[in-house]
Coordinates of C-alpha atoms and ligand atoms in Angstrom, one line a residue:
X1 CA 135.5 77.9 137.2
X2 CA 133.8 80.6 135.2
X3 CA 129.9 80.7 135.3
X4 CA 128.9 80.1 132.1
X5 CA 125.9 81.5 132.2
X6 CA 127.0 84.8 133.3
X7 CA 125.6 87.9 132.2
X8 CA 128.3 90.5 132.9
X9 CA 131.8 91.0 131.7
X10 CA 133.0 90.4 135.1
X11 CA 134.6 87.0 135.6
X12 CA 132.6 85.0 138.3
X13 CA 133.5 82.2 140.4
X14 CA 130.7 78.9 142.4
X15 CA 131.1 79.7 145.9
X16 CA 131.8 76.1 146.4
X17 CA 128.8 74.0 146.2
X18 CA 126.3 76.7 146.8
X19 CA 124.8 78.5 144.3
X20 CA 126.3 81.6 144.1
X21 CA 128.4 83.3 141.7
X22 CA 130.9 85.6 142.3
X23 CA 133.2 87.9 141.8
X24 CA 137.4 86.5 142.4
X25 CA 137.3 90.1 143.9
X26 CA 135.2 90.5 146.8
X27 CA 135.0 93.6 148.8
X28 CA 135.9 94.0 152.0
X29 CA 133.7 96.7 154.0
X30 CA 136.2 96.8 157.2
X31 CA 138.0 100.1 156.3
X32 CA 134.7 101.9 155.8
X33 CA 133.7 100.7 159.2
X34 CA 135.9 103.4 160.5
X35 CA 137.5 101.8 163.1
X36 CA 141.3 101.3 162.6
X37 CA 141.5 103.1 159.1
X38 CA 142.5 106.9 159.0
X39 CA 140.6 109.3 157.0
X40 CA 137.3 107.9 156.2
X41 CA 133.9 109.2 155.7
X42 CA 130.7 108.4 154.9
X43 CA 131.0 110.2 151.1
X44 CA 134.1 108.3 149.9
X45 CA 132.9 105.2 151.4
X46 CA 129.6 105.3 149.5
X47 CA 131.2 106.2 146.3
X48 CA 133.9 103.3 146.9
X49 CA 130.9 101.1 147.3
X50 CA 129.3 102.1 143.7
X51 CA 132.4 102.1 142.7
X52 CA 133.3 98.6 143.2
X53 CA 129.7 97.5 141.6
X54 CA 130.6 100.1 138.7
X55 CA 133.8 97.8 138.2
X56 CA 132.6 94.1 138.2
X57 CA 132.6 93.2 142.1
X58 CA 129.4 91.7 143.7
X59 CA 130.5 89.6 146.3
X60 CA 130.4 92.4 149.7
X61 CA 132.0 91.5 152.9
X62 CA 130.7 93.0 156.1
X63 CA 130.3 91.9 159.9
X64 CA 128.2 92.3 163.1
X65 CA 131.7 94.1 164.5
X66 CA 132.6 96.5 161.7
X67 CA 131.9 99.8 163.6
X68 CA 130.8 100.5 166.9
X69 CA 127.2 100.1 166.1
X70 CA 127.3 98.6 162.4
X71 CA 128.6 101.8 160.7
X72 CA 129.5 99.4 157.6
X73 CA 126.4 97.7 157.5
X74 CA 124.1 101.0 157.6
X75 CA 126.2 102.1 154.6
X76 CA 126.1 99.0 152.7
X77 CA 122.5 99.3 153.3
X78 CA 121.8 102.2 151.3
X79 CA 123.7 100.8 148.5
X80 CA 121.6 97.6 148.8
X81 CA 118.5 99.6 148.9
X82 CA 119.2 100.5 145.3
X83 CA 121.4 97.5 144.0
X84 CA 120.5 94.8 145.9
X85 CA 119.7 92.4 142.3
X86 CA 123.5 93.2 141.7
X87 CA 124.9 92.5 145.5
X88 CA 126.0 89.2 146.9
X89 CA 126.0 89.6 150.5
X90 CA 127.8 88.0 153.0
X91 CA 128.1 88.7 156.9
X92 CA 129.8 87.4 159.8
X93 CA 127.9 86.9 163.6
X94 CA 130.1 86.5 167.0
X95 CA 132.2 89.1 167.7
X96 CA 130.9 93.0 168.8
X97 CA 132.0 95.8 170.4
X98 CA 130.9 96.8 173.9
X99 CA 129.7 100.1 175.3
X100 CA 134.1 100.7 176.3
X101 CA 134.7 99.7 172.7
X102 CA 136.1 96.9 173.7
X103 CA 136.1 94.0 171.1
X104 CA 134.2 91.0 172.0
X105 CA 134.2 87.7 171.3
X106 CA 130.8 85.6 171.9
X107 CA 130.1 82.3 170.1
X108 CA 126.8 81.3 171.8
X109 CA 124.2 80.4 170.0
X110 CA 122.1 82.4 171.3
X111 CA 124.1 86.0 171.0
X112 CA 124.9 84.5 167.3
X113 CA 121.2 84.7 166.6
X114 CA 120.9 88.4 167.9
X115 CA 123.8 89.2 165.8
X116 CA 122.3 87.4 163.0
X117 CA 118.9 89.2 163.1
X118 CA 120.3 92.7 164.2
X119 CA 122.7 92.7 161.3
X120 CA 120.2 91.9 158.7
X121 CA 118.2 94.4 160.2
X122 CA 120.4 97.0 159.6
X123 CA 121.5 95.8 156.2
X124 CA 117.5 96.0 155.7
X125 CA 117.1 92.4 154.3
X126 CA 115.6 89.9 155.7
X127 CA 118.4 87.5 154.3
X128 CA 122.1 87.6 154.2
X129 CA 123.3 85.1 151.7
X130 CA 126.4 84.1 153.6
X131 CA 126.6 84.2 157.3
X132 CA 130.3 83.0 159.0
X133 CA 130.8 82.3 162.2
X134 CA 134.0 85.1 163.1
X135 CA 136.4 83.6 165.1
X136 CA 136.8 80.3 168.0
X137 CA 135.3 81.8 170.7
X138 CA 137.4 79.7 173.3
X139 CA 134.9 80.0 176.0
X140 CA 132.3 78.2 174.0
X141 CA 132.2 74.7 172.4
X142 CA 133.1 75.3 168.8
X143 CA 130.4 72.4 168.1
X144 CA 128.1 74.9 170.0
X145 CA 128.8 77.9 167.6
X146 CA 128.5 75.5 164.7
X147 CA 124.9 74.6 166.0
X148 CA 124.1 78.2 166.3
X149 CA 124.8 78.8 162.7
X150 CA 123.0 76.2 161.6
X151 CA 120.6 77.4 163.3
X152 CA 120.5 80.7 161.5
X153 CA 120.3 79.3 158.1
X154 CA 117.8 77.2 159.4
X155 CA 115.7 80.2 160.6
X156 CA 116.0 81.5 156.8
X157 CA 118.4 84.6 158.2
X158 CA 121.0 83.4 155.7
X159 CA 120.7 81.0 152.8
X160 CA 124.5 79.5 153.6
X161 CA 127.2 79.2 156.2
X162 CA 131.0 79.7 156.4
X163 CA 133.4 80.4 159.2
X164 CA 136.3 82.4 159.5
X165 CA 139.8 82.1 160.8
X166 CA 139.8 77.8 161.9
X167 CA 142.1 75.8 161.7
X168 CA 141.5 71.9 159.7
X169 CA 140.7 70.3 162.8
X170 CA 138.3 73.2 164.1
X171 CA 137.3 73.0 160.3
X172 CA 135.9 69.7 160.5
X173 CA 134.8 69.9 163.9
X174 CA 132.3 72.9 162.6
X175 CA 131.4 70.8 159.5
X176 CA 130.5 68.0 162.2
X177 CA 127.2 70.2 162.9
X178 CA 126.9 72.9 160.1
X179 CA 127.6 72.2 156.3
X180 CA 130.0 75.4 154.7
X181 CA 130.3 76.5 151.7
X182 CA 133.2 79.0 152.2
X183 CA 136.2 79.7 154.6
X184 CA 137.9 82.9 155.3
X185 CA 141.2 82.9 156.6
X186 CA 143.9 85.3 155.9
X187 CA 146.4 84.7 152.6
X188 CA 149.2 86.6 151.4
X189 CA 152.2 86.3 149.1
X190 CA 154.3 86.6 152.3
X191 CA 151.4 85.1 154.5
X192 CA 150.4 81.9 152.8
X193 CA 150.0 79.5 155.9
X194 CA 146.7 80.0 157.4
X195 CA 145.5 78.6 153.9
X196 CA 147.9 76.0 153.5
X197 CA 147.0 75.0 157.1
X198 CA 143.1 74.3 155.4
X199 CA 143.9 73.9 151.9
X200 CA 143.3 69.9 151.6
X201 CA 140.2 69.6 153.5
X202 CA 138.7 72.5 151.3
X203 CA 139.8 70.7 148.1
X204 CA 138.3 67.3 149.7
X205 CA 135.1 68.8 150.1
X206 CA 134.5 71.6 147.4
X207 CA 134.5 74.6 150.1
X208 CA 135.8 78.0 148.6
X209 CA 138.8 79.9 149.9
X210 CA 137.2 83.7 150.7
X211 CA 141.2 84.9 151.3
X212 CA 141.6 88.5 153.3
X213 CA 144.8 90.6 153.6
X214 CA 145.8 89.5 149.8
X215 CA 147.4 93.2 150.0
X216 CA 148.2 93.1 153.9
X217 CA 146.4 96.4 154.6
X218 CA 147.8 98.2 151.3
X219 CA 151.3 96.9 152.2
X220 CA 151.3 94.5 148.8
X221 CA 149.6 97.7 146.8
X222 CA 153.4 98.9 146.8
X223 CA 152.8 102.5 147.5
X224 CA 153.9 102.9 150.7
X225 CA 157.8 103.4 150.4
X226 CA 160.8 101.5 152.3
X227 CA 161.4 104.5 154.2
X228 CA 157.6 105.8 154.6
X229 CA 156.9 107.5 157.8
X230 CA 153.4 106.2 159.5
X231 CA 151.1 108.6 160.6
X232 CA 151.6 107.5 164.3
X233 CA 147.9 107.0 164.2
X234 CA 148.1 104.5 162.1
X235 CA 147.1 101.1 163.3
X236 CA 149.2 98.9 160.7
X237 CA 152.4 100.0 162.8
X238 CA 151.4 97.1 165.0
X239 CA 151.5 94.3 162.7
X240 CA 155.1 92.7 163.0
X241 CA 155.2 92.8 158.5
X242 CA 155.3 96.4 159.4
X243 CA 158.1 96.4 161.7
X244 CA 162.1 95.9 161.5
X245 CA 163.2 93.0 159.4
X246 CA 160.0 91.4 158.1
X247 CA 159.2 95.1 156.7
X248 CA 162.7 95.1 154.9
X249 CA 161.9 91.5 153.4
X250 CA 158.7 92.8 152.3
X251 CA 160.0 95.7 150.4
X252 CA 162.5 93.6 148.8
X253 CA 159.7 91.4 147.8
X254 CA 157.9 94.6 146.1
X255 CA 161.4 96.0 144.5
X256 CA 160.6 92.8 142.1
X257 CA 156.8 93.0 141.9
X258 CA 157.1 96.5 141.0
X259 CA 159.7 96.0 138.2
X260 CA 157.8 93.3 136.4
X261 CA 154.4 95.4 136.9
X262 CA 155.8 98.0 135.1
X263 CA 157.3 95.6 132.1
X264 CA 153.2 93.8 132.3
X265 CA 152.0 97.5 132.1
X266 CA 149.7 96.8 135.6
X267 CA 150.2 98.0 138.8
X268 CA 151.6 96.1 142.1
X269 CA 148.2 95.7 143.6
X270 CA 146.6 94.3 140.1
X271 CA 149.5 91.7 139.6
X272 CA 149.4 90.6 143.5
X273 CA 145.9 90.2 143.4
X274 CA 145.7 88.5 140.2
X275 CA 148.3 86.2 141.2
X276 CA 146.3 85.6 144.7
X277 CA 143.0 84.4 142.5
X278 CA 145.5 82.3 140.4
X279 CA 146.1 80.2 142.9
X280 CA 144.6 76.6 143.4
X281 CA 141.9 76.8 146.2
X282 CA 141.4 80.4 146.2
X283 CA 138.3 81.6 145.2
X284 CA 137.8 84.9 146.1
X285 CA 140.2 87.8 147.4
X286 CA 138.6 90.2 149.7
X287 CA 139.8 93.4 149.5
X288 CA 139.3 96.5 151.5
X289 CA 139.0 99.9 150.2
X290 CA 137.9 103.4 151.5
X291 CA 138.2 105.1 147.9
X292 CA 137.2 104.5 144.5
X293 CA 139.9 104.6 143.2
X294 CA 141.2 101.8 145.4
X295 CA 139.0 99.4 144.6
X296 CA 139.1 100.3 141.0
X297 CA 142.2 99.8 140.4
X298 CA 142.5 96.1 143.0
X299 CA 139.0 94.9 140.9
X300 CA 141.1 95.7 137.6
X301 CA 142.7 92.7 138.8
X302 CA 139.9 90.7 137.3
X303 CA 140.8 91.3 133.7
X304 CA 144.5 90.4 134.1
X305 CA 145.4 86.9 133.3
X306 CA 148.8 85.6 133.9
X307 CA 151.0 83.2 132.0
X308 CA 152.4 80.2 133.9
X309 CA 155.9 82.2 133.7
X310 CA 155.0 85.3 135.4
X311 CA 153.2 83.1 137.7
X312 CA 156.4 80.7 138.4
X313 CA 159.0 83.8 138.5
X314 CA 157.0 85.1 141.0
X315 CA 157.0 81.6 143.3
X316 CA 160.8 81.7 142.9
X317 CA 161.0 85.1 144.9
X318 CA 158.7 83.8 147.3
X319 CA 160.6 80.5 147.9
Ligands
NAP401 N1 137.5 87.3 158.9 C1 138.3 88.1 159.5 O1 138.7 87.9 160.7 C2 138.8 89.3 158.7 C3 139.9 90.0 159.2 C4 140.3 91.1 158.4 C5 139.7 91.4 157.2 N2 138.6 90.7 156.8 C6 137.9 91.0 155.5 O2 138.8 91.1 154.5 C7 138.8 92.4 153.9 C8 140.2 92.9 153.5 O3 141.0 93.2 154.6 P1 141.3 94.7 155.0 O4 140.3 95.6 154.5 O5 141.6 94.7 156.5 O6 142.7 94.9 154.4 P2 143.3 94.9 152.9 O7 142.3 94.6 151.9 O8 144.5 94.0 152.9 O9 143.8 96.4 152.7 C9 142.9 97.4 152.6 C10 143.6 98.7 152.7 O10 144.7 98.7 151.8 C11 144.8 100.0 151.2 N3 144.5 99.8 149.7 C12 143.5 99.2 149.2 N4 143.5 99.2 147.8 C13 144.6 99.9 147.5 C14 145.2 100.3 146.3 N5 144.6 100.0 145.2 N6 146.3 101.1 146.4 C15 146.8 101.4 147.6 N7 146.3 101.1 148.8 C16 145.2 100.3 148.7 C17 143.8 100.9 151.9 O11 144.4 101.5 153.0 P3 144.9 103.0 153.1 O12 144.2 103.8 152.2 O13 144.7 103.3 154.6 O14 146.4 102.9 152.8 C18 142.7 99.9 152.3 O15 142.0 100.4 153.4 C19 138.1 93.3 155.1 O16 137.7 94.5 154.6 C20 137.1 92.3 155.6 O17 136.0 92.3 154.8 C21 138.2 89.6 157.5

């Protein structure tokens, strides 16, 4: 549904019953943290950040985790300091790095709250307007974590909660003791069954789909070639979609997006994002970028409608 009220250009979408508007295209602030993606710096990731406003996104994904010591939320920060009447925020609490960097995860309520009110202090609001629990901590009731997110709102550090990467029975366990308006799991043309896994209860009870990976890490952008050679650096080598057979499947996969791109006149990531938004449930695709022109051209996505054809020829090749 498109706000009707809207006063941009930019398609927006209800966040499920709250009331927020948003962009389909959301962006994802993980690559600017620094921490698994090569070659970024604080320049490129502030332009990227203007950028993306510049091009009709104001739904902006951080977390308590992204960076050592909240390198994504001190630069979102200056951007908020000047945009903020254009920025939806929306953070996630329970997982941090420790003084090894080694990732943690911490669901009590207690280490929530500290999350919560550290991260809005170095976003320099006093209010996030989504705050998700990150992942199960499976050392800690989930109905425990729920409470401690409620407990947030209720505090007025955020004005709504989701939570990120549950299953439907952890789904409705959460819901048991903290209302959400939004879920994030991962979602992909090739990865569709995290969503699939939640899809019916968020239907039943009006709670948007914030989908990450629609490109799986630039994979579904289509630039990187069958036969690219990976920095050895580079973290993505250790997802199994880039290894062996799956990586082989996947490029077949992009042989046809790429073909019908270039008949639409559109590029792979624009046509695989626009067909992630198209789908029923899905309310936003976040999408990480550490240059402009990244996010430029993935928020182009917005202005591309496609017919019900393109839309079923694609499902063929994924069936
Ligand atoms: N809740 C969770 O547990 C969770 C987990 C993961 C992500 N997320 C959220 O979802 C967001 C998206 O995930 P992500 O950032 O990890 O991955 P992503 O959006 O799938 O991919 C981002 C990467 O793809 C490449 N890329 C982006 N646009 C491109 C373009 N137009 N052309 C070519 N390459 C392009 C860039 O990598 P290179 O330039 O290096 O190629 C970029 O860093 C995150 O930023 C975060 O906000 C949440």
């Amino acid at each position: 549904m498109n706000n009707p009220n809207a006063t941009t250009n930019s398609p927006r979408r209800q966040l499920g019953t709250s009331d927020l508007w948003v962009s389909p295209v959301g962006f994802g602030c993980w690559p600017i943290a620094g921490v698994s993606s090569l070659g970024v710096n604080d320049v490129d990731s502030l332009a990227t950040l203007h950028a993306a406003l510049d091009a009709g996104i104001n739904f902006f994904d951080t977390a308590f985790s992204y960076g050592y010591e909240g390198e994504a939320d001190k630069l979102l920060a200056q951007v908020i300091r000047e945009r903020s009447s254009e920025m939806i925020v929306a953070t996630k609490v329970g997982s941090h790095y420790d003084a090894q960097r080694r990732r943690i995860v911490d669901g009590h309520p207690s280490t929530l709250l500290a999350n919560a009110k550290l991260g809005c202090a170095r976003l320099g609001i006093e209010q996030v307007d989504v705050i998700y629990l990150h992942e199960v901590d499976p050392m800690v009731p989930l109905a425990e974590s729920a409470g401690g997110i409620a407990e947030i709102v209720k505090h007025g550090l955020a004005r709504y909660a989701g939570v990120s990467n549950v299953d439907a029975a952890q789904l409705r366990q959460f819901q048991a003791e903290c209302s959400v308006v939004v879920v994030q799991p991962p979602y992909n043309m090739l990865q569709p069954e995290h969503v699939a896994a939640i899809s019916d209860e968020c239907r039943e009870q009006n709670i948007a789909i914030a989908c990450y990976w629609a490109l799986m890490k630039g994979l579904l952008a289509g630039k990187l070639a069958r036969d690219h050679q990976f920095d050895p650096a580079d973290r993505r080598l250790s997802y199994p979609i880039f290894q062996g057979e799956a990586w082989q499947h996947a490029q077949d996969l992009l042989d046809q997006l790429r073909r019908l791109a270039n008949e639409m006149r559109i590029t792979v990531a624009q046509l695989v994002i626009a067909w992630t938004v198209a789908q029923p449930g899905i309310t936003v695709a976040l999408c990480g970028a550490k240059r402009s022109d990244q996010i430029i051209e993935t928020a182009g996505a917005m202005h591309v409608s496609l017919s019900s054809d393109v839309v079923h020829q694609i499902d063929s090749w994924l069936n």
